Tab-separated table of C-alpha atoms and ligand atoms in Angstrom:
chain	number	residue	atom	x	y	z
V	1492	UNK	CA	-11.510	14.721	-1.122
V	1493	UNK	CA	-8.520	14.042	0.681
V	1494	UNK	CA	-6.685	10.606	2.813
V	1495	UNK	CA	-3.445	9.448	3.503
V	1496	UNK	CA	-1.552	6.727	1.732
V	1497	UNK	CA	1.493	5.014	2.711
V	1498	UNK	CA	4.367	3.792	-0.111
V	1499	UNK	CA	6.736	1.975	2.149
V	1500	UNK	CA	8.645	0.862	-0.708
V	1501	UNK	CA	8.876	4.310	-2.586
V	1502	UNK	CA	9.278	7.020	-0.270
V	1503	UNK	CA	10.757	7.771	3.358
V	1504	UNK	CA	8.250	9.656	4.420
V	1505	UNK	CA	5.461	7.357	5.714
V	1506	UNK	CA	2.328	9.216	5.225
V	1507	UNK	CA	1.295	11.239	2.031
V	1508	UNK	CA	-1.540	13.326	1.827
V	1509	UNK	CA	-3.182	12.446	-1.504
V	1510	UNK	CA	-6.321	13.418	-3.328
V	1511	UNK	CA	-9.035	11.199	-4.398
V	1512	UNK	CA	-12.436	11.047	-5.953
V	1513	UNK	CA	-14.897	8.477	-4.551
V	1514	UNK	CA	-16.037	5.509	-6.334
V	1515	UNK	CA	-19.856	4.805	-7.450
V	1516	UNK	CA	-20.954	3.150	-3.917
V	1517	UNK	CA	-21.909	-0.254	-4.408
V	1518	UNK	CA	-25.698	-1.536	-3.137
V	1519	UNK	CA	-24.211	-3.100	0.095
V	1520	UNK	CA	-21.754	-0.245	1.015
V	1521	UNK	CA	-21.720	2.298	3.078
V	1522	UNK	CA	-19.878	6.076	2.592
V	1523	UNK	CA	-18.849	7.395	6.216
V	1524	UNK	CA	-17.492	10.924	6.090
V	1525	UNK	CA	-14.884	10.209	9.497
V	1526	UNK	CA	-15.012	12.303	12.131
V	1527	UNK	CA	-11.822	10.975	13.648
V	1528	UNK	CA	-9.046	8.105	13.563
V	1529	UNK	CA	-6.959	6.724	16.495
V	1530	UNK	CA	-3.623	5.838	16.071
V	1531	UNK	CA	-1.974	1.986	17.039
V	1532	UNK	CA	1.063	0.755	17.401
V	1533	UNK	CA	0.918	-1.372	14.378
V	1534	UNK	CA	0.436	2.059	12.416
V	1535	UNK	CA	4.235	2.578	12.652
V	1536	UNK	CA	4.801	-1.583	11.832
V	1537	UNK	CA	2.304	-0.628	8.490
V	1538	UNK	CA	4.213	2.776	7.872
V	1539	UNK	CA	7.458	1.132	7.693
V	1540	UNK	CA	6.232	-2.480	5.753
V	1541	UNK	CA	7.229	-4.138	9.191
V	1542	UNK	CA	3.852	-5.680	9.557
V	1543	UNK	CA	2.635	-9.592	9.761
V	1544	UNK	CA	1.283	-9.442	6.181
V	1545	UNK	CA	2.777	-7.426	3.349
V	1546	UNK	CA	1.530	-3.664	2.574
V	1547	UNK	CA	0.022	-2.924	-0.284
V	1548	UNK	CA	1.685	-0.088	-2.061
V	1549	UNK	CA	-0.495	2.696	-1.572
V	1550	UNK	CA	-2.563	1.640	1.089
V	1551	UNK	CA	-4.627	3.873	3.361
V	1552	UNK	CA	-3.609	3.379	6.846
V	1553	UNK	CA	-5.366	2.945	10.343
V	1554	UNK	CA	-8.061	0.365	11.749
V	1555	UNK	CA	-9.376	2.980	13.863
V	1556	UNK	CA	-12.213	5.297	12.704
V	1557	UNK	CA	-15.468	7.415	13.668
V	1558	UNK	CA	-17.510	9.563	11.645
V	1559	UNK	CA	-21.210	9.529	10.391
V	1560	UNK	CA	-22.710	7.506	7.787
V	1561	UNK	CA	-23.396	10.051	4.486
V	1562	UNK	CA	-24.569	7.444	1.718
V	1563	UNK	CA	-25.871	3.794	1.348
V	1564	UNK	CA	-26.501	1.420	-1.375
V	1565	UNK	CA	-29.823	0.218	-2.122
V	1566	UNK	CA	-29.405	-2.997	-0.538
V	1567	UNK	CA	-28.600	-1.545	2.769
V	1568	UNK	CA	-30.648	-2.240	5.411
V	1569	UNK	CA	-29.172	-1.293	9.329
V	1570	UNK	CA	-27.341	1.773	8.711
V	1571	UNK	CA	-29.021	5.334	7.269
V	1572	UNK	CA	-28.352	8.355	6.440
V	1573	UNK	CA	-27.190	10.383	9.696
V	1574	UNK	CA	-25.993	7.233	12.079
V	1575	UNK	CA	-22.888	7.926	13.944
V	1576	UNK	CA	-20.879	4.857	13.366
V	1577	UNK	CA	-17.212	3.113	14.186
V	1578	UNK	CA	-14.806	0.506	11.680
V	1579	UNK	CA	-14.085	-2.265	12.653
V	1580	UNK	CA	-10.682	-3.925	12.531
V	1581	UNK	CA	-11.879	-7.148	11.448
V	1582	UNK	CA	-14.846	-6.433	9.170
V	1583	UNK	CA	-15.391	-10.371	8.580
V	1584	UNK	CA	-15.372	-11.413	11.461
V	1585	UNK	CA	-19.117	-11.239	13.772
V	1586	UNK	CA	-19.066	-13.189	16.175
V	1587	UNK	CA	-17.653	-16.654	17.617
V	1588	UNK	CA	-14.012	-18.062	16.775
V	1589	UNK	CA	-12.119	-16.214	14.663
V	1590	UNK	CA	-11.398	-18.450	11.237
V	1591	UNK	CA	-8.884	-18.113	8.821
V	1592	UNK	CA	-11.520	-16.382	6.378
V	1593	UNK	CA	-12.833	-14.064	9.074
V	1594	UNK	CA	-9.815	-12.282	10.024
V	1595	UNK	CA	-8.295	-11.924	6.607
V	1596	UNK	CA	-9.318	-8.375	5.258
V	1597	UNK	CA	-7.996	-6.508	7.627
V	1598	UNK	CA	-8.234	-2.491	7.966
V	1599	UNK	CA	-5.379	-0.523	7.507
V	1600	UNK	CA	-2.824	-3.375	6.601
V	1601	UNK	CA	-5.117	-5.289	3.825
V	1602	UNK	CA	-7.674	-3.365	2.955
V	1603	UNK	CA	-7.584	0.300	3.004
V	1604	UNK	CA	-8.339	2.132	6.489
V	1605	UNK	CA	-9.875	5.036	7.796
V	1606	UNK	CA	-7.481	7.788	7.740
V	1607	UNK	CA	-9.543	9.807	4.841
V	1608	UNK	CA	-11.997	11.860	4.930
V	1609	UNK	CA	-14.759	9.703	2.799
V	1610	UNK	CA	-14.285	6.029	3.476
V	1611	UNK	CA	-16.604	3.196	2.246
V	1612	UNK	CA	-16.959	-0.277	3.885
V	1613	UNK	CA	-19.837	-2.840	3.457
V	1614	UNK	CA	-22.547	-2.804	6.376
V	1615	UNK	CA	-20.955	-5.334	8.317
V	1616	UNK	CA	-17.911	-3.763	9.007
V	1617	UNK	CA	-19.552	-0.945	10.489
V	1618	UNK	CA	-20.455	-0.541	14.159
V	1619	UNK	CA	-23.316	2.279	15.612
V	1620	UNK	CA	-22.239	4.047	18.317
V	1621	UNK	CA	-23.903	5.877	21.803
V	1622	UNK	CA	-24.968	9.239	21.350
V	1623	UNK	CA	-22.688	9.627	24.631
V	1624	UNK	CA	-19.577	9.059	22.896
V	1625	UNK	CA	-17.922	11.801	20.976
V	1626	UNK	CA	-16.062	10.531	17.650
V	1627	UNK	CA	-12.918	11.179	18.800
V	1628	UNK	CA	-13.464	8.982	21.867
V	1629	UNK	CA	-14.963	6.207	19.427
V	1630	UNK	CA	-12.082	6.137	17.248
V	1631	UNK	CA	-9.441	4.832	19.782
V	1632	UNK	CA	-12.083	1.797	20.180
V	1633	UNK	CA	-11.536	-0.415	17.692
V	1634	UNK	CA	-7.868	-2.073	18.460
V	1635	UNK	CA	-6.823	-0.795	21.618
V	1636	UNK	CA	-10.059	-0.974	23.679
V	1637	UNK	CA	-11.311	-4.425	21.894
V	1638	UNK	CA	-7.693	-5.869	22.409
V	1639	UNK	CA	-8.103	-4.990	25.595
V	1640	UNK	CA	-11.413	-6.192	26.479
V	1641	UNK	CA	-10.946	-9.372	24.503
V	1642	UNK	CA	-7.639	-10.037	26.957
V	1643	UNK	CA	-8.668	-9.630	30.155
V	1644	UNK	CA	-12.881	-11.260	29.528
V	1645	UNK	CA	-12.366	-13.511	27.001
V	1646	UNK	CA	-9.349	-14.893	26.683
V	1647	UNK	CA	-7.948	-14.019	30.249
V	1648	UNK	CA	-11.188	-14.872	32.193
V	1649	UNK	CA	-10.642	-12.092	34.713
V	1650	UNK	CA	-13.015	-12.307	38.036
V	1651	UNK	CA	-13.643	-9.511	40.358
V	1652	UNK	CA	-10.985	-9.986	43.092
V	1653	UNK	CA	-8.318	-10.880	40.609
V	1654	UNK	CA	-5.071	-9.643	39.779
V	1655	UNK	CA	-3.693	-8.490	36.761
V	1656	UNK	CA	-0.360	-7.206	35.378
V	1657	UNK	CA	-0.633	-4.513	32.372
V	1658	UNK	CA	2.943	-3.799	30.797
V	1659	UNK	CA	3.492	-0.247	30.273
V	1660	UNK	CA	0.790	2.727	29.716
V	1661	UNK	CA	0.085	2.768	25.777
V	1662	UNK	CA	-3.380	2.209	24.034
V	1663	UNK	CA	-3.869	-1.163	25.102
V	1664	UNK	CA	-2.717	-1.010	28.290
V	1665	UNK	CA	-4.838	2.212	29.603
V	1666	UNK	CA	-8.036	0.452	28.276
V	1667	UNK	CA	-7.447	-3.044	30.199
V	1668	UNK	CA	-7.065	-1.072	33.438
V	1669	UNK	CA	-9.824	0.870	33.228
V	1670	UNK	CA	-12.036	-2.168	32.143
V	1671	UNK	CA	-10.271	-4.167	35.130
V	1672	UNK	CA	-11.039	-1.564	37.375
V	1673	UNK	CA	-14.211	-0.959	36.518
V	1674	UNK	CA	-14.507	-4.877	36.584
V	1675	UNK	CA	-13.505	-4.960	40.283
V	1676	UNK	CA	-10.018	-6.542	39.971
V	1677	UNK	CA	-6.426	-5.608	41.525
V	1678	UNK	CA	-4.145	-3.743	38.925
V	1679	UNK	CA	-0.318	-3.826	38.576
V	1680	UNK	CA	1.051	-1.647	35.685
V	1681	UNK	CA	4.684	-1.190	34.814
V	1682	UNK	CA	6.112	2.249	32.994
V	1683	UNK	CA	9.625	3.806	32.352
V	1684	UNK	CA	7.900	7.103	33.761
V	1685	UNK	CA	7.029	7.485	37.335
V	1686	UNK	CA	4.632	10.495	36.224
V	1687	UNK	CA	2.974	8.077	33.890
V	1688	UNK	CA	2.940	5.608	36.673
V	1689	UNK	CA	1.464	8.154	39.057
V	1690	UNK	CA	-1.190	8.863	36.447
V	1691	UNK	CA	-2.061	5.767	35.941
V	1692	UNK	CA	-2.782	5.409	39.891
V	1693	UNK	CA	-5.018	8.282	39.418
V	1694	UNK	CA	-7.062	6.093	37.029
V	1695	UNK	CA	-7.179	3.328	39.377
V	1696	UNK	CA	-3.942	1.582	39.259
V	1697	UNK	CA	-3.227	-0.161	42.984
V	1698	UNK	CA	0.653	-0.733	42.394
V	1699	UNK	CA	3.442	0.828	39.809
V	1700	UNK	CA	6.326	-0.325	39.054
V	1701	UNK	CA	9.009	1.419	36.859
V	1702	UNK	CA	10.528	-1.757	34.920
V	1703	UNK	CA	13.400	1.019	34.317
V	1704	UNK	CA	14.538	1.322	37.921
V	1705	UNK	CA	13.576	-2.197	38.621
V	1706	UNK	CA	14.337	-4.171	35.564
V	1707	UNK	CA	13.341	-7.523	37.497
V	1708	UNK	CA	10.060	-6.673	37.664
V	1709	UNK	CA	8.431	-9.708	37.861
V	1710	UNK	CA	10.358	-9.752	41.415
V	1711	UNK	CA	8.246	-6.782	42.421
V	1712	UNK	CA	4.892	-7.999	40.869
V	1713	UNK	CA	5.841	-11.493	43.204
V	1714	UNK	CA	6.442	-9.293	46.461
V	1715	UNK	CA	3.231	-7.127	45.646
V	1716	UNK	CA	1.327	-10.551	45.575
V	1717	UNK	CA	2.460	-11.752	48.414
V	1718	UNK	CA	5.022	-14.625	46.347
V	1719	UNK	CA	1.665	-15.810	44.580
V	1720	UNK	CA	1.693	-13.834	41.747
V	1721	UNK	CA	-1.208	-12.550	39.216
V	1722	UNK	CA	-4.010	-14.014	37.274
V	1723	UNK	CA	-3.565	-12.343	33.700
V	1724	UNK	CA	-1.022	-10.825	32.554
V	1725	UNK	CA	-1.729	-8.376	29.438
V	1726	UNK	CA	1.475	-9.421	27.346
V	1727	UNK	CA	1.719	-6.543	25.465
V	1728	UNK	CA	6.080	-6.533	25.471
V	1729	UNK	CA	6.398	-9.744	23.185
V	1730	UNK	CA	9.611	-11.401	23.279
V	1731	UNK	CA	11.514	-9.714	25.456
V	1732	UNK	CA	9.059	-9.464	28.195
V	1733	UNK	CA	7.584	-13.199	28.409
V	1734	UNK	CA	9.488	-14.677	30.060
V	1735	UNK	CA	9.611	-12.259	32.899
V	1736	UNK	CA	5.623	-11.999	32.405
V	1737	UNK	CA	5.676	-15.942	33.081
V	1738	UNK	CA	7.332	-15.505	36.263
V	1739	UNK	CA	5.346	-12.869	37.425
V	1740	UNK	CA	1.987	-15.468	36.996
V	1741	UNK	CA	0.584	-17.253	39.664
V	1742	UNK	CA	0.137	-20.999	39.568
V	1743	UNK	CA	-2.515	-21.653	36.967
V	1744	UNK	CA	-2.481	-18.057	35.606
V	1745	UNK	CA	-3.202	-16.899	31.642
V	1746	UNK	CA	-1.190	-14.956	29.405
V	1747	UNK	CA	-3.140	-12.994	26.605
V	1748	UNK	CA	-0.394	-12.523	24.341
V	1749	UNK	CA	-0.824	-9.517	22.322
V	1750	UNK	CA	1.945	-7.111	21.612
V	1751	UNK	CA	5.635	-7.367	19.779
V	1752	UNK	CA	7.144	-3.425	21.565
V	1753	UNK	CA	10.099	-5.669	22.334
V	1754	UNK	CA	10.440	-6.417	18.303
V	1755	UNK	CA	9.784	-10.217	16.730
V	1756	UNK	CA	13.617	-11.629	16.725
V	1757	UNK	CA	14.622	-12.070	20.160
V	1758	UNK	CA	14.328	-15.659	21.689
V	1759	UNK	CA	11.902	-15.973	24.921
V	1760	UNK	CA	12.031	-19.574	26.814
V	1761	UNK	CA	8.337	-20.789	27.594
V	1762	UNK	CA	9.613	-23.518	29.887
V	1763	UNK	CA	8.122	-21.944	32.986
V	1764	UNK	CA	4.670	-22.637	31.553
V	1765	UNK	CA	5.050	-25.612	33.149
V	1766	UNK	CA	5.865	-25.697	37.010
V	1767	UNK	CA	3.202	-22.229	36.429
V	1768	UNK	CA	0.882	-24.658	35.006
V	1769	UNK	CA	0.232	-21.960	33.292
V	1770	UNK	CA	-1.900	-20.691	29.547
V	1771	UNK	CA	-0.989	-18.444	26.710
V	1772	UNK	CA	-3.340	-17.410	24.501
V	1773	UNK	CA	-2.654	-15.090	21.278
V	1774	UNK	CA	-4.843	-12.056	21.053
V	1775	UNK	CA	-5.961	-10.828	17.382
V	1776	UNK	CA	-8.561	-7.270	18.163
V	1777	UNK	CA	-11.650	-8.741	18.718
V	1778	UNK	CA	-15.146	-9.432	16.971
V	1779	UNK	CA	-18.157	-7.327	16.364
V	1780	UNK	CA	-20.307	-8.887	19.312
V	1781	UNK	CA	-17.146	-8.367	21.703
V	1782	UNK	CA	-17.260	-4.932	20.645
V	1783	UNK	CA	-20.718	-4.784	21.474
V	1784	UNK	CA	-20.768	-6.050	24.863
V	1785	UNK	CA	-17.382	-3.529	25.275
V	1786	UNK	CA	-19.833	-0.532	24.125
V	1787	UNK	CA	-22.678	-1.882	26.832
V	1788	UNK	CA	-20.025	-1.728	29.759
V	1789	UNK	CA	-18.279	1.182	28.616
V	1790	UNK	CA	-22.218	2.696	29.043
V	1791	UNK	CA	-23.084	0.883	32.042
V	1792	UNK	CA	-19.567	2.298	33.788
V	1793	UNK	CA	-18.995	5.441	32.410
V	1794	UNK	CA	-15.585	4.821	31.197
V	1795	UNK	CA	-13.907	7.757	29.350
V	1796	UNK	CA	-11.146	7.011	26.673
V	1797	UNK	CA	-7.764	8.337	27.780
V	1798	UNK	CA	-6.947	10.735	24.860
V	1799	UNK	CA	-3.358	11.980	25.133
V	1800	UNK	CA	-3.303	14.764	22.134
V	1801	UNK	CA	-5.417	15.354	19.155
V	1802	UNK	CA	-3.813	16.508	15.994
V	1803	UNK	CA	-5.528	17.827	13.118
V	1804	UNK	CA	-6.116	15.913	9.885
V	1805	UNK	CA	-2.787	18.270	7.993
V	1806	UNK	CA	-0.788	16.808	11.165
V	1807	UNK	CA	-1.411	13.304	10.909
V	1808	UNK	CA	2.546	12.521	10.232
V	1809	UNK	CA	3.368	14.233	13.571
V	1810	UNK	CA	0.599	12.095	15.338
V	1811	UNK	CA	2.321	9.227	14.138
V	1812	UNK	CA	5.817	10.788	15.274
V	1813	UNK	CA	4.446	11.147	19.022
V	1814	UNK	CA	3.507	7.799	18.863
V	1815	UNK	CA	7.045	6.812	17.781
V	1816	UNK	CA	8.413	8.480	20.404
V	1817	UNK	CA	6.227	6.658	22.955
V	1818	UNK	CA	5.885	9.824	25.206
V	1819	UNK	CA	2.214	9.563	24.977
V	1820	UNK	CA	-0.130	8.097	27.814
V	1821	UNK	CA	-3.461	6.198	26.295
V	1822	UNK	CA	-4.341	6.785	22.627
V	1823	UNK	CA	-3.376	9.979	20.368
V	1824	UNK	CA	-6.597	10.892	17.930
V	1825	UNK	CA	-6.283	12.418	14.558
V	1826	UNK	CA	-9.292	14.896	13.971
V	1827	UNK	CA	-10.659	14.452	10.519
V	1828	UNK	CA	-12.881	16.859	8.476
V	1829	UNK	CA	-14.951	19.666	10.201
D	2513	NAP	N1	-2.791	-9.035	18.860
D	2513	NAP	C1	-3.464	-7.453	18.778
D	2513	NAP	O1	-4.644	-7.681	18.484
D	2513	NAP	C2	-2.935	-5.963	19.318
D	2513	NAP	C3	-3.941	-5.144	19.160
D	2513	NAP	C4	-3.660	-3.912	19.793
D	2513	NAP	C5	-2.311	-3.347	19.845
D	2513	NAP	N2	-1.258	-4.796	19.866
D	2513	NAP	C6	-0.106	-4.614	19.962
D	2513	NAP	O2	0.343	-4.351	21.235
D	2513	NAP	C7	1.634	-3.983	21.446
D	2513	NAP	C8	0.847	-2.274	22.381
D	2513	NAP	O3	0.066	-1.768	21.355
D	2513	NAP	P1	-0.436	-0.054	21.665
D	2513	NAP	O4	-0.729	0.717	20.640
D	2513	NAP	O5	-1.145	-0.090	23.006
D	2513	NAP	O6	0.955	0.731	21.890
D	2513	NAP	P2	1.213	2.062	21.979
D	2513	NAP	O7	0.278	2.748	22.667
D	2513	NAP	O8	2.120	2.609	21.174
D	2513	NAP	O9	1.987	1.616	23.583
D	2513	NAP	C9	3.665	1.981	24.118
D	2513	NAP	C10	3.967	2.241	25.322
D	2513	NAP	O10	4.145	0.841	25.836
D	2513	NAP	C11	5.555	0.845	26.543
D	2513	NAP	N3	6.322	-0.232	26.311
D	2513	NAP	C12	7.174	0.067	25.343
D	2513	NAP	N4	8.405	-0.978	25.581
D	2513	NAP	C13	7.666	-1.739	26.759
D	2513	NAP	C14	8.712	-2.395	27.377
D	2513	NAP	N5	9.551	-3.008	26.977
D	2513	NAP	N6	8.342	-3.022	28.332
D	2513	NAP	C15	6.722	-2.510	29.042
D	2513	NAP	N7	6.382	-1.634	28.413
D	2513	NAP	C16	6.669	-0.842	27.199
D	2513	NAP	C17	5.662	2.364	26.637
D	2513	NAP	O11	5.023	2.836	27.937
D	2513	NAP	P3	5.565	3.545	28.974
D	2513	NAP	O12	5.911	4.886	28.224
D	2513	NAP	O13	4.827	3.996	30.128
D	2513	NAP	O14	6.856	2.817	29.237
D	2513	NAP	C18	5.063	2.604	25.799
D	2513	NAP	O15	4.744	4.269	25.575
D	2513	NAP	C19	1.674	-3.519	20.155
D	2513	NAP	O16	3.024	-4.297	19.994
D	2513	NAP	C20	0.994	-3.244	19.314
D	2513	NAP	O17	1.880	-3.918	17.992
D	2513	NAP	C21	-1.535	-6.086	19.212
């Protein structure tokens, strides 16, 4: 069997392909032949050991995989050989509010992840996927899609007719675009690239703002909302965009605080939270119950994940390079196995 490992302390190459022999399966464990993996911005941080938590040497990266069950331990009750499944980002967070214990053991950072031909998990760390979704599509869901879902409908409490602001056209933002439009919301999206804005508008975005052409994009957002501002911001930029996101918000609006695309170090002044009577809510992906609700909505609305490009397993490093380039729109997928 083959898998990728990261050795940030010992190698300049971000991903190393290695051979391994699978360990015997535990009684509560499930073995999955992974068919597809999707990349997230987090995988760049993991590969260079700049993620929130220190990366164990030899970690198998990536939280997002989908595949077919090929073996089950004798205590496993809910999954059988042949079932089609996706991984859970937080295998221990099944439902309810997050606890320190439930969000420990994140896949592809604290525990070995999905960039492997043979993935082993507790039964609770996997979720069945509908037949209508391909493995490549399912592999895009565990992190980016679930984060967008949580941001809009749990923390953001987005309602039909409300307006949401999305930053950039990466994985989280494009899922947020698709979910928000399916929910009857109005979408304003930013990008550094006019052709990506056109693509977003073809997917239903109501307005696009080029944040390079309009560095003061909050003023554009206010103009587009008759000075009122938006109800929800899906904040993937971090410290470098937070102040403008706050300026873009209507009175009583909500910021779902998600990302670090502008880095971790910059300072942001949150003072506008006061006159906006706004709230800011940290988001960390989501739980199994949210994943289930999201799968129902995807089926109900016929939402198809937007895949920028698929790479063969042998070209996983090139897939990571594409992600790092920022040239993508939506999700990048790596095909695994046959
Ligand atoms: N908290 C969580 O649970 C959670 C979950 C998922 C992701 N995240 C974080 O959310 C962020 C996005 O993740 P992702 O996987 O969606 O990333 P991604 O797919 O790599 O998206 C990157 C895109 O973001 C846009 N971007 C970059 N800098 C920007 C800026 N200053 N302002 C506006 N847009 C900018 C660019 O879009 P254009 O090319 O259109 O300009 C770029 O292509 C990352 O920081 C990631 O770590 C957090």
